[in-house]
Amino acid sequence: MQKESFKVASIAGVLGGVLPDIDVLIKSSTDPLLALQFHRHFTHSLAMVPVLALPVAFVVSLFFKKITFKEIYLYAFLGVLTHGLLDACTSYGTQLLWPFSNMRVAWNNIAIIDPLFTLPALAGVIWAERKKNLSLARGIFAFMICYLLFGVYQREAATQVARELASKRNHNYLRIEAKPSIGSLALWRTLYETPEGVFFVDAVNTLPFLDEKIYEGASVKKWSKEKLFPIPSEESTLAKDIARFNWFSDDYLVKSYEHPLVIGDLRYATLPNSLEPLWGITFNPKSTGQHVDLQYFRVLDEETKSKFKKMLLRQDI
C-alpha cells in the first residue's frame, strides 16, 4: 500500500469508526430514556453502514484528489462496519439488525471498558500509521481478533461454571449467561433465571490452566408491573417507559434493596456478585402521565474497591 493510500485509509477508517456514535446527540431534557433507547440504535446497524460511509468518503475525497472515491469509500465502509461489530462484542446491546429487528445483540466477550484491549490497539494503530507499516497494522489487527476470541473462550468457561452452580443447587433455568467485569476477561458476572422468576447472581474468576475461583452472590425476584398499584394503562407514558427500560435491560428488571423506589437493570453492578444495579428508574405509580427518571448508583467506596481488587487477584473476601 502506498503512503498516500495508507494515510487516506487511516483518516477515512477513523472517521468512519467514530461516526456511528453521533447518536449521543439524541437526547431529551424531558425524556431521560431517549438517550438509552437510541444509543447503539440505527446508527450502529449493519444496514446503515453503506449510508454512513458516504458522507465520510465525500469529506475525505475533498482533500485527497489522487485517491479514487471508490477506494476512499471502501476504507470508510470498513471503519463504520467495525464500530457496530465491536460494540456488539460488549454486553450493552447493539441493534445490528435494525430495521429488520430491534434485538439488542450482545456477545459478551469483552467489557465495555477494557484498557488491556483498547490501549495496545490504539498505540499500535498510531505507531503503524506513523511508520506507514502495513505489516504492523496487520499485527495489531491479529492481536485484536485473538483478544476477542479469547473473550469468547472465557465467556464460555464462566458460563459453564454458572451451569454447574445451578446444577449443584438443583435449579432449572430459563436462561443463563456470563458478562465480563470492567477491564477484565478473568472476572465474570454470571446470571441465570429460574422458571419461578428468580435471578441468581454470582461471580467467577476463571483462567486457563487454573481452577476457577467462585464468589457466590445471592438471589432476587424478577420485577413485574403487576407489583405496581394501581397498574398503569398500557397506553400511559409510565407503562411505555417501563416497557422501554425493560427492553433496554433485556428483561433483567429487579427492585433495588438499597433504593426502594428504584427498578434496576440487574445486568450491571459495581461488584460482579452484587444484586445492587448500577442504574435504574424511579417514578410515581400515581403519575402515569410523567416520564420516569433515570438514576445511577456507582458505589466506589474503599470497601467496594478492596473487594473488587481481591476478586481480580483471586483472593478470598
mmCIF file of N, CA, C and O in Angstrom, residues 234-274:
data_model
loop_
_atom_site.group_PDB
_atom_site.id
_atom_site.type_symbol
_atom_site.label_atom_id
_atom_site.label_comp_id
_atom_site.label_asym_id
_atom_site.label_seq_id
_atom_site.Cartn_x
_atom_site.Cartn_y
_atom_site.Cartn_z
ATOM 1 N N GLU A 234 -51.704 0.457 29.599
ATOM 2 C CA GLU A 234 -50.660 0.152 28.624
ATOM 3 C C GLU A 234 -50.327 1.362 27.756
ATOM 4 O O GLU A 234 -49.211 1.471 27.235
ATOM 5 N N GLU A 235 -51.260 2.278 27.597
ATOM 6 C CA GLU A 235 -51.066 3.445 26.747
ATOM 7 C C GLU A 235 -50.506 4.630 27.512
ATOM 8 O O GLU A 235 -50.235 5.685 26.918
ATOM 9 N N SER A 236 -50.305 4.496 28.803
ATOM 10 C CA SER A 236 -49.801 5.607 29.595
ATOM 11 C C SER A 236 -48.307 5.800 29.364
ATOM 12 O O SER A 236 -47.583 4.875 28.973
ATOM 13 N N THR A 237 -47.829 7.008 29.625
ATOM 14 C CA THR A 237 -46.401 7.308 29.495
ATOM 15 C C THR A 237 -45.582 6.436 30.422
ATOM 16 O O THR A 237 -44.517 5.929 30.047
ATOM 17 N N LEU A 238 -46.072 6.225 31.634
ATOM 18 C CA LEU A 238 -45.355 5.409 32.619
ATOM 19 C C LEU A 238 -45.189 3.978 32.131
ATOM 20 O O LEU A 238 -44.080 3.415 32.172
ATOM 21 N N ALA A 239 -46.275 3.360 31.664
ATOM 22 C CA ALA A 239 -46.204 1.973 31.188
ATOM 23 C C ALA A 239 -45.264 1.844 30.005
ATOM 24 O O ALA A 239 -44.481 0.885 29.912
ATOM 25 N N LYS A 240 -45.302 2.811 29.095
ATOM 26 C CA LYS A 240 -44.424 2.761 27.925
ATOM 27 C C LYS A 240 -42.960 2.930 28.335
ATOM 28 O O LYS A 240 -42.070 2.275 27.775
ATOM 29 N N ASP A 241 -42.696 3.789 29.318
ATOM 30 C CA ASP A 241 -41.321 3.987 29.779
ATOM 31 C C ASP A 241 -40.784 2.727 30.450
ATOM 32 O O ASP A 241 -39.620 2.352 30.250
ATOM 33 N N ILE A 242 -41.617 2.081 31.253
ATOM 34 C CA ILE A 242 -41.180 0.845 31.911
ATOM 35 C C ILE A 242 -40.895 -0.230 30.867
ATOM 36 O O ILE A 242 -39.910 -0.968 30.961
ATOM 37 N N ALA A 243 -41.744 -0.295 29.847
ATOM 38 C CA ALA A 243 -41.536 -1.271 28.772
ATOM 39 C C ALA A 243 -40.236 -0.965 28.017
ATOM 40 O O ALA A 243 -39.486 -1.881 27.650
ATOM 41 N N ARG A 244 -39.943 0.307 27.788
ATOM 42 C CA ARG A 244 -38.700 0.691 27.106
ATOM 43 C C ARG A 244 -37.481 0.306 27.934
ATOM 44 O O ARG A 244 -36.496 -0.212 27.408
ATOM 45 N N PHE A 245 -37.548 0.557 29.239
ATOM 46 C CA PHE A 245 -36.410 0.235 30.094
ATOM 47 C C PHE A 245 -36.249 -1.276 30.216
ATOM 48 O O PHE A 245 -35.128 -1.794 30.289
ATOM 49 N N ASN A 246 -37.358 -1.993 30.221
ATOM 50 C CA ASN A 246 -37.290 -3.457 30.271
ATOM 51 C C ASN A 246 -36.658 -4.007 28.996
ATOM 52 O O ASN A 246 -35.843 -4.941 29.044
ATOM 53 N N TRP A 247 -37.010 -3.420 27.853
ATOM 54 C CA TRP A 247 -36.391 -3.817 26.580
ATOM 55 C C TRP A 247 -34.902 -3.522 26.604
ATOM 56 O O TRP A 247 -34.092 -4.356 26.202
ATOM 57 N N PHE A 248 -34.538 -2.334 27.095
ATOM 58 C CA PHE A 248 -33.131 -1.957 27.159
ATOM 59 C C PHE A 248 -32.342 -2.911 28.055
ATOM 60 O O PHE A 248 -31.212 -3.290 27.739
ATOM 61 N N SER A 249 -32.938 -3.315 29.172
ATOM 62 C CA SER A 249 -32.244 -4.175 30.140
ATOM 63 C C SER A 249 -32.340 -5.651 29.799
ATOM 64 O O SER A 249 -31.896 -6.497 30.582
ATOM 65 N N ASP A 250 -32.928 -5.962 28.648
ATOM 66 C CA ASP A 250 -33.070 -7.351 28.214
ATOM 67 C C ASP A 250 -33.889 -8.162 29.212
ATOM 68 O O ASP A 250 -33.592 -9.324 29.492
ATOM 69 N N ASP A 251 -34.914 -7.534 29.788
ATOM 70 C CA ASP A 251 -35.839 -8.202 30.709
ATOM 71 C C ASP A 251 -35.134 -8.668 31.993
ATOM 72 O O ASP A 251 -35.452 -9.701 32.551
ATOM 73 N N TYR A 252 -34.182 -7.868 32.461
ATOM 74 C CA TYR A 252 -33.473 -8.152 33.714
ATOM 75 C C TYR A 252 -33.846 -7.116 34.776
ATOM 76 O O TYR A 252 -32.984 -6.628 35.508
ATOM 77 N N LEU A 253 -35.118 -6.795 34.889
ATOM 78 C CA LEU A 253 -35.551 -5.801 35.859
ATOM 79 C C LEU A 253 -35.713 -6.402 37.248
ATOM 80 O O LEU A 253 -36.292 -7.474 37.416
ATOM 81 N N VAL A 254 -35.218 -5.667 38.257
ATOM 82 C CA VAL A 254 -35.375 -6.070 39.665
ATOM 83 C C VAL A 254 -35.624 -4.817 40.495
ATOM 84 O O VAL A 254 -35.285 -3.704 40.095
ATOM 85 N N LYS A 255 -36.181 -5.014 41.660
ATOM 86 C CA LYS A 255 -36.362 -3.917 42.598
ATOM 87 C C LYS A 255 -35.115 -3.797 43.453
ATOM 88 O O LYS A 255 -34.600 -4.784 43.974
ATOM 89 N N SER A 256 -34.604 -2.589 43.594
ATOM 90 C CA SER A 256 -33.410 -2.359 44.379
ATOM 91 C C SER A 256 -33.709 -2.488 45.867
ATOM 92 O O SER A 256 -34.735 -2.019 46.346
ATOM 93 N N TYR A 257 -32.788 -3.148 46.602
ATOM 94 C CA TYR A 257 -32.930 -3.255 48.055
ATOM 95 C C TYR A 257 -32.541 -1.941 48.733
ATOM 96 O O TYR A 257 -33.217 -1.472 49.653
ATOM 97 N N GLU A 258 -31.446 -1.349 48.296
ATOM 98 C CA GLU A 258 -30.953 -0.133 48.931
ATOM 99 C C GLU A 258 -31.748 1.098 48.527
ATOM 100 O O GLU A 258 -31.764 2.104 49.240
ATOM 101 N N HIS A 259 -32.416 1.025 47.386
ATOM 102 C CA HIS A 259 -33.193 2.163 46.896
ATOM 103 C C HIS A 259 -34.601 1.652 46.569
ATOM 104 O O HIS A 259 -34.879 1.262 45.426
ATOM 105 N N PRO A 260 -35.502 1.655 47.541
ATOM 106 C CA PRO A 260 -36.824 1.018 47.401
ATOM 107 C C PRO A 260 -37.667 1.546 46.247
ATOM 108 O O PRO A 260 -38.529 0.831 45.747
ATOM 109 N N LEU A 261 -37.446 2.784 45.838
ATOM 110 C CA LEU A 261 -38.268 3.351 44.779
ATOM 111 C C LEU A 261 -37.625 3.201 43.400
ATOM 112 O O LEU A 261 -38.042 3.835 42.440
ATOM 113 N N VAL A 262 -36.622 2.330 43.308
ATOM 114 C CA VAL A 262 -35.872 2.160 42.063
ATOM 115 C C VAL A 262 -36.090 0.762 41.482
ATOM 116 O O VAL A 262 -36.024 -0.242 42.200
ATOM 117 N N ILE A 263 -36.352 0.714 40.185
ATOM 118 C CA ILE A 263 -36.336 -0.550 39.437
ATOM 119 C C ILE A 263 -35.037 -0.547 38.646
ATOM 120 O O ILE A 263 -34.787 0.357 37.842
ATOM 121 N N GLY A 264 -34.191 -1.554 38.891
ATOM 122 C CA GLY A 264 -32.857 -1.540 38.320
ATOM 123 C C GLY A 264 -32.632 -2.561 37.225
ATOM 124 O O GLY A 264 -33.418 -3.499 37.031
ATOM 125 N N ASP A 265 -31.528 -2.369 36.522
ATOM 126 C CA ASP A 265 -31.064 -3.259 35.454
ATOM 127 C C ASP A 265 -30.024 -4.194 36.072
ATOM 128 O O ASP A 265 -28.897 -3.778 36.347
ATOM 129 N N LEU A 266 -30.387 -5.450 36.279
ATOM 130 C CA LEU A 266 -29.531 -6.390 37.004
ATOM 131 C C LEU A 266 -28.292 -6.804 36.219
ATOM 132 O O LEU A 266 -27.387 -7.411 36.780
ATOM 133 N N ARG A 267 -28.203 -6.486 34.955
ATOM 134 C CA ARG A 267 -27.051 -6.910 34.166
ATOM 135 C C ARG A 267 -25.748 -6.344 34.696
ATOM 136 O O ARG A 267 -24.690 -6.950 34.524
ATOM 137 N N TYR A 268 -25.817 -5.166 35.326
ATOM 138 C CA TYR A 268 -24.600 -4.485 35.750
ATOM 139 C C TYR A 268 -24.643 -4.141 37.229
ATOM 140 O O TYR A 268 -25.690 -3.747 37.762
ATOM 141 N N ALA A 269 -23.496 -4.275 37.880
ATOM 142 C CA ALA A 269 -23.338 -3.876 39.275
ATOM 143 C C ALA A 269 -21.879 -3.510 39.489
ATOM 144 O O ALA A 269 -21.002 -3.923 38.724
ATOM 145 N N THR A 270 -21.601 -2.742 40.541
ATOM 146 C CA THR A 270 -20.212 -2.366 40.812
ATOM 147 C C THR A 270 -19.378 -3.599 41.108
ATOM 148 O O THR A 270 -18.265 -3.759 40.601
ATOM 149 N N LEU A 271 -19.907 -4.490 41.963
ATOM 150 C CA LEU A 271 -19.261 -5.767 42.232
ATOM 151 C C LEU A 271 -19.958 -6.852 41.417
ATOM 152 O O LEU A 271 -21.192 -6.870 41.353
ATOM 153 N N PRO A 272 -19.220 -7.746 40.801
ATOM 154 C CA PRO A 272 -19.846 -8.718 39.889
ATOM 155 C C PRO A 272 -20.783 -9.722 40.561
ATOM 156 O O PRO A 272 -21.541 -10.381 39.857
ATOM 157 N N ASN A 273 -20.758 -9.843 41.883
ATOM 158 C CA ASN A 273 -21.694 -10.760 42.551
ATOM 159 C C ASN A 273 -22.755 -10.018 43.341
ATOM 160 O O ASN A 273 -23.445 -10.604 44.170
ATOM 161 N N SER A 274 -22.898 -8.714 43.088
ATOM 162 C CA SER A 274 -23.845 -7.887 43.826
ATOM 163 C C SER A 274 -25.215 -7.871 43.164
ATOM 164 O O SER A 274 -25.337 -8.011 41.946
#
